[in-house]
Amino acid sequence: MVILIPDSDGEAGRRVTASVTRELESGLPGFAFAIGRSRHACDPLQLQRARNEALLAANVVEGDPERSQLAYAETGTYQLLLPHMNEPAELKRFYDETVLPLVSYDDQYETDLLGTLQTFLDCDANVNATAARLITHRHTIRYRFERVRELTGLDVSSTDGREKLSLGLKAMRVLGIAAPRGPATEPGAEGGRVPR
């Protein structure tokens, strides 16, 4: 769904987005929403650019447990990948070479290597902080990273490896590819996978 909202100062767009989010959540309980906002477009010829920016922001915020809306200006380095949204072949190739083996492994074995990697990157490559955030032992984190290295050939202890994996995760978001759900956490699942 695309909604065009006139907004010259940014504040009106945030208010309208919050209102749309509330309406969607009340009308469709149990669903998750991701809303992206583009930069201001004052010319109809800029609508395609604005659409792509909003889609990029929505893809970046999708699945974020802390928020459901994001402005393009807040997407940071994801903006470098925007030109690849219309011609995604190279972005898809990079994703396939970096993160796809982890996605496949997580899906097949109900693990969460992707989540561990994302948390590690969010914790500025600090294993102890990652272990604390995931409430697991640091040796478990190191074991998972050994599995990441075996599957991808990329080592999280090297700057180049972290950079490629980080860009692979970003490519995944830009392409709108959802991460596997890993072990089920729904009430009543008792740690097993809930049938899809």
mmCIF file of C-alpha atoms in Angstrom:
data_model
loop_
_atom_site.group_PDB
_atom_site.id
_atom_site.type_symbol
_atom_site.label_atom_id
_atom_site.label_comp_id
_atom_site.label_asym_id
_atom_site.label_seq_id
_atom_site.Cartn_x
_atom_site.Cartn_y
_atom_site.Cartn_z
ATOM 1 C CA MET A 1 0.000 0.000 0.000
ATOM 2 C CA VAL A 2 1.312 3.465 -0.855
ATOM 3 C CA ILE A 3 -0.014 6.596 0.822
ATOM 4 C CA LEU A 4 0.977 10.057 -0.375
ATOM 5 C CA ILE A 5 1.058 12.610 2.419
ATOM 6 C CA PRO A 6 1.879 16.262 1.820
ATOM 7 C CA ASP A 7 4.610 17.167 4.278
ATOM 8 C CA SER A 8 6.977 20.084 4.061
ATOM 9 C CA ASP A 9 8.569 20.025 7.513
ATOM 10 C CA GLY A 10 8.745 16.292 8.323
ATOM 11 C CA GLU A 11 6.733 16.630 11.533
ATOM 12 C CA ALA A 12 3.370 16.318 9.780
ATOM 13 C CA GLY A 13 4.574 13.120 8.102
ATOM 14 C CA ARG A 14 5.557 11.616 11.467
ATOM 15 C CA ARG A 15 2.165 12.462 12.958
ATOM 16 C CA VAL A 16 0.240 11.053 10.002
ATOM 17 C CA THR A 17 2.433 7.923 9.991
ATOM 18 C CA ALA A 18 1.763 7.400 13.706
ATOM 19 C CA SER A 19 -1.963 7.821 13.062
ATOM 20 C CA VAL A 20 -1.922 5.371 10.126
ATOM 21 C CA THR A 21 0.004 2.859 12.273
ATOM 22 C CA ARG A 22 -2.558 3.106 15.086
ATOM 23 C CA GLU A 23 -5.446 2.611 12.628
ATOM 24 C CA LEU A 24 -3.793 -0.396 11.003
ATOM 25 C CA GLU A 25 -2.969 -2.002 14.347
ATOM 26 C CA SER A 26 -6.494 -1.504 15.701
ATOM 27 C CA GLY A 27 -8.161 -2.697 12.484
ATOM 28 C CA LEU A 28 -5.835 -5.658 11.893
ATOM 29 C CA PRO A 29 -4.745 -6.985 15.290
ATOM 30 C CA GLY A 30 -2.024 -9.610 15.255
ATOM 31 C CA PHE A 31 -0.328 -8.260 12.125
ATOM 32 C CA ALA A 32 3.013 -6.462 12.047
ATOM 33 C CA PHE A 33 3.485 -3.335 9.957
ATOM 34 C CA ALA A 34 6.524 -1.604 8.504
ATOM 35 C CA ILE A 35 6.128 1.960 7.301
ATOM 36 C CA GLY A 36 8.779 3.894 5.414
ATOM 37 C CA ARG A 37 8.846 7.615 4.731
ATOM 38 C CA SER A 38 10.754 9.200 1.860
ATOM 39 C CA ARG A 39 12.268 12.617 1.575
ATOM 40 C CA HIS A 40 9.944 15.382 0.435
ATOM 41 C CA ALA A 41 8.972 15.264 -3.246
ATOM 42 C CA CYS A 42 7.765 18.595 -4.617
ATOM 43 C CA ASP A 43 7.651 17.534 -8.285
ATOM 44 C CA PRO A 44 5.586 14.642 -9.709
ATOM 45 C CA LEU A 45 8.735 13.500 -11.531
ATOM 46 C CA GLN A 46 10.250 12.756 -8.111
ATOM 47 C CA LEU A 47 7.499 10.315 -7.103
ATOM 48 C CA GLN A 48 9.447 7.251 -8.301
ATOM 49 C CA ARG A 49 12.450 8.325 -6.212
ATOM 50 C CA ALA A 50 10.187 8.943 -3.215
ATOM 51 C CA ARG A 51 8.519 5.545 -3.632
ATOM 52 C CA ASN A 52 11.898 3.785 -3.712
ATOM 53 C CA GLU A 53 13.105 5.667 -0.643
ATOM 54 C CA ALA A 54 9.951 4.800 1.298
ATOM 55 C CA LEU A 55 10.188 1.152 0.245
ATOM 56 C CA LEU A 56 13.842 1.032 1.302
ATOM 57 C CA ALA A 57 12.972 2.507 4.712
ATOM 58 C CA ALA A 58 10.084 0.055 5.138
ATOM 59 C CA ASN A 59 12.343 -2.887 4.252
ATOM 60 C CA VAL A 60 14.964 -1.707 6.752
ATOM 61 C CA VAL A 61 12.502 -1.304 9.638
ATOM 62 C CA GLU A 62 10.569 -4.506 8.889
ATOM 63 C CA GLY A 63 10.923 -6.959 11.749
ATOM 64 C CA ASP A 64 12.412 -4.385 14.131
ATOM 65 C CA PRO A 65 10.825 -5.127 17.507
ATOM 66 C CA GLU A 66 11.333 -1.574 18.775
ATOM 67 C CA ARG A 67 9.708 0.411 15.967
ATOM 68 C CA SER A 68 7.478 0.035 12.954
ATOM 69 C CA GLN A 69 8.274 3.199 11.012
ATOM 70 C CA LEU A 70 11.429 4.763 9.639
ATOM 71 C CA ALA A 71 12.308 7.781 7.536
ATOM 72 C CA TYR A 72 14.669 7.420 4.581
ATOM 73 C CA ALA A 73 16.956 9.996 6.207
ATOM 74 C CA GLU A 74 17.382 7.582 9.142
ATOM 75 C CA THR A 75 18.464 4.602 7.014
ATOM 76 C CA GLY A 76 22.173 5.451 7.168
ATOM 77 C CA THR A 77 24.416 3.327 4.948
ATOM 78 C CA TYR A 78 21.404 1.548 3.454
ATOM 79 C CA GLN A 79 21.081 4.635 1.245
ATOM 80 C CA LEU A 80 24.137 3.451 -0.700
ATOM 81 C CA LEU A 81 22.143 0.416 -1.819
ATOM 82 C CA LEU A 82 19.098 2.369 -3.066
ATOM 83 C CA PRO A 83 20.253 2.467 -6.716
ATOM 84 C CA HIS A 84 20.236 -1.347 -6.748
ATOM 85 C CA MET A 85 16.522 -1.612 -5.905
ATOM 86 C CA ASN A 86 15.461 -1.128 -9.535
ATOM 87 C CA GLU A 87 18.214 -3.418 -10.906
ATOM 88 C CA PRO A 88 18.708 -5.854 -8.032
ATOM 89 C CA ALA A 89 20.719 -8.572 -9.829
ATOM 90 C CA GLU A 90 24.089 -7.518 -8.392
ATOM 91 C CA LEU A 91 22.616 -7.005 -4.936
ATOM 92 C CA LYS A 92 21.007 -10.460 -5.099
ATOM 93 C CA ARG A 93 24.310 -12.001 -6.193
ATOM 94 C CA PHE A 94 26.089 -10.407 -3.227
ATOM 95 C CA TYR A 95 23.368 -11.611 -0.845
ATOM 96 C CA ASP A 96 23.617 -15.129 -2.313
ATOM 97 C CA GLU A 97 27.391 -15.178 -1.783
ATOM 98 C CA THR A 98 27.377 -13.842 1.770
ATOM 99 C CA VAL A 99 24.184 -14.398 3.749
ATOM 100 C CA LEU A 100 22.142 -16.986 1.837
ATOM 101 C CA PRO A 101 24.125 -19.939 3.264
ATOM 102 C CA LEU A 102 23.236 -18.705 6.769
ATOM 103 C CA VAL A 103 19.565 -18.260 5.854
ATOM 104 C CA SER A 104 19.443 -21.777 4.433
ATOM 105 C CA TYR A 105 21.198 -23.257 7.478
ATOM 106 C CA ASP A 106 18.945 -21.392 9.931
ATOM 107 C CA ASP A 107 15.862 -22.532 8.053
ATOM 108 C CA GLN A 108 16.971 -26.161 7.808
ATOM 109 C CA TYR A 109 18.263 -26.590 11.369
ATOM 110 C CA GLU A 110 16.017 -24.061 13.172
ATOM 111 C CA THR A 111 19.025 -22.095 14.425
ATOM 112 C CA ASP A 112 19.585 -18.354 14.579
ATOM 113 C CA LEU A 113 23.015 -17.668 13.089
ATOM 114 C CA LEU A 114 21.605 -14.585 11.335
ATOM 115 C CA GLY A 115 20.191 -13.169 14.563
ATOM 116 C CA THR A 116 23.457 -13.833 16.373
ATOM 117 C CA LEU A 117 25.411 -12.130 13.599
ATOM 118 C CA GLN A 118 23.085 -9.104 13.552
ATOM 119 C CA THR A 119 23.304 -8.777 17.332
ATOM 120 C CA PHE A 120 27.113 -9.045 17.159
ATOM 121 C CA LEU A 121 27.245 -6.246 14.581
ATOM 122 C CA ASP A 122 24.807 -4.161 16.658
ATOM 123 C CA CYS A 123 27.116 -4.673 19.668
ATOM 124 C CA ASP A 124 30.113 -3.261 17.761
ATOM 125 C CA ALA A 125 31.687 -6.716 17.287
ATOM 126 C CA ASN A 126 31.891 -7.364 21.023
ATOM 127 C CA VAL A 127 31.418 -11.050 21.833
ATOM 128 C CA ASN A 128 30.757 -10.461 25.551
ATOM 129 C CA ALA A 129 28.094 -7.828 24.837
ATOM 130 C CA THR A 130 26.529 -10.131 22.230
ATOM 131 C CA ALA A 131 26.435 -13.024 24.704
ATOM 132 C CA ALA A 132 24.866 -10.785 27.354
ATOM 133 C CA ARG A 133 22.201 -9.468 24.966
ATOM 134 C CA LEU A 134 21.357 -12.981 23.750
ATOM 135 C CA ILE A 135 21.551 -14.394 27.263
ATOM 136 C CA THR A 136 23.978 -17.125 26.269
ATOM 137 C CA HIS A 137 27.599 -18.029 26.953
ATOM 138 C CA ARG A 138 30.356 -16.342 24.954
ATOM 139 C CA HIS A 139 31.708 -19.782 23.929
ATOM 140 C CA THR A 140 28.333 -20.496 22.299
ATOM 141 C CA ILE A 141 28.665 -17.227 20.365
ATOM 142 C CA ARG A 142 32.173 -18.173 19.246
ATOM 143 C CA TYR A 143 30.935 -21.608 18.169
ATOM 144 C CA ARG A 144 28.199 -19.969 16.085
ATOM 145 C CA PHE A 145 30.758 -17.703 14.435
ATOM 146 C CA GLU A 146 32.869 -20.728 13.563
ATOM 147 C CA ARG A 147 29.776 -22.146 11.838
ATOM 148 C CA VAL A 148 29.316 -18.783 10.034
ATOM 149 C CA ARG A 149 32.921 -19.016 8.799
ATOM 150 C CA GLU A 150 32.438 -22.619 7.636
ATOM 151 C CA LEU A 151 29.249 -21.770 5.750
ATOM 152 C CA THR A 152 30.291 -18.461 4.173
ATOM 153 C CA GLY A 153 34.080 -18.462 4.157
ATOM 154 C CA LEU A 154 33.907 -15.106 5.955
ATOM 155 C CA ASP A 155 35.480 -14.589 9.360
ATOM 156 C CA VAL A 156 33.702 -12.191 11.740
ATOM 157 C CA SER A 157 37.023 -11.508 13.483
ATOM 158 C CA SER A 158 38.325 -9.748 10.354
ATOM 159 C CA THR A 159 37.170 -6.301 9.326
ATOM 160 C CA ASP A 160 36.651 -7.456 5.732
ATOM 161 C CA GLY A 161 34.547 -10.427 6.840
ATOM 162 C CA ARG A 162 32.363 -8.296 9.126
ATOM 163 C CA GLU A 163 31.942 -5.673 6.412
ATOM 164 C CA LYS A 164 30.853 -8.216 3.785
ATOM 165 C CA LEU A 165 28.463 -9.951 6.170
ATOM 166 C CA SER A 166 27.031 -6.603 7.262
ATOM 167 C CA LEU A 167 26.471 -5.581 3.640
ATOM 168 C CA GLY A 168 24.945 -8.998 2.943
ATOM 169 C CA LEU A 169 22.458 -8.424 5.768
ATOM 170 C CA LYS A 170 21.713 -4.967 4.402
ATOM 171 C CA ALA A 171 21.219 -6.395 0.897
ATOM 172 C CA MET A 172 18.778 -8.885 2.387
ATOM 173 C CA ARG A 173 16.722 -6.060 3.877
ATOM 174 C CA VAL A 174 16.856 -3.912 0.748
ATOM 175 C CA LEU A 175 15.670 -6.881 -1.304
ATOM 176 C CA GLY A 176 12.828 -7.415 1.183
ATOM 177 C CA ILE A 177 13.896 -10.968 2.036
ATOM 178 C CA ALA A 178 12.546 -12.092 5.404
ATOM 179 C CA ALA A 179 14.862 -13.936 7.769
ATOM 180 C CA PRO A 180 13.913 -17.457 8.762
ATOM 181 C CA ARG A 181 12.089 -17.581 12.054
ATOM 182 C CA GLY A 182 14.466 -20.026 13.778
ATOM 183 C CA PRO A 183 13.304 -21.819 16.912
ATOM 184 C CA ALA A 184 9.705 -21.038 17.714
ATOM 185 C CA THR A 185 9.200 -18.655 20.604
ATOM 186 C CA GLU A 186 5.425 -18.501 20.528
ATOM 187 C CA PRO A 187 3.641 -19.403 23.767
ATOM 188 C CA GLY A 188 2.957 -23.117 23.867
ATOM 189 C CA ALA A 189 5.677 -23.968 21.350
ATOM 190 C CA GLU A 190 7.939 -25.308 24.119
ATOM 191 C CA GLY A 191 11.056 -24.385 22.112
ATOM 192 C CA GLY A 192 9.973 -26.435 19.059
ATOM 193 C CA ARG A 193 8.920 -25.141 15.696
ATOM 194 C CA VAL A 194 5.277 -24.252 15.257
ATOM 195 C CA PRO A 195 3.971 -25.644 11.940
ATOM 196 C CA ARG A 196 3.751 -22.922 9.269
#
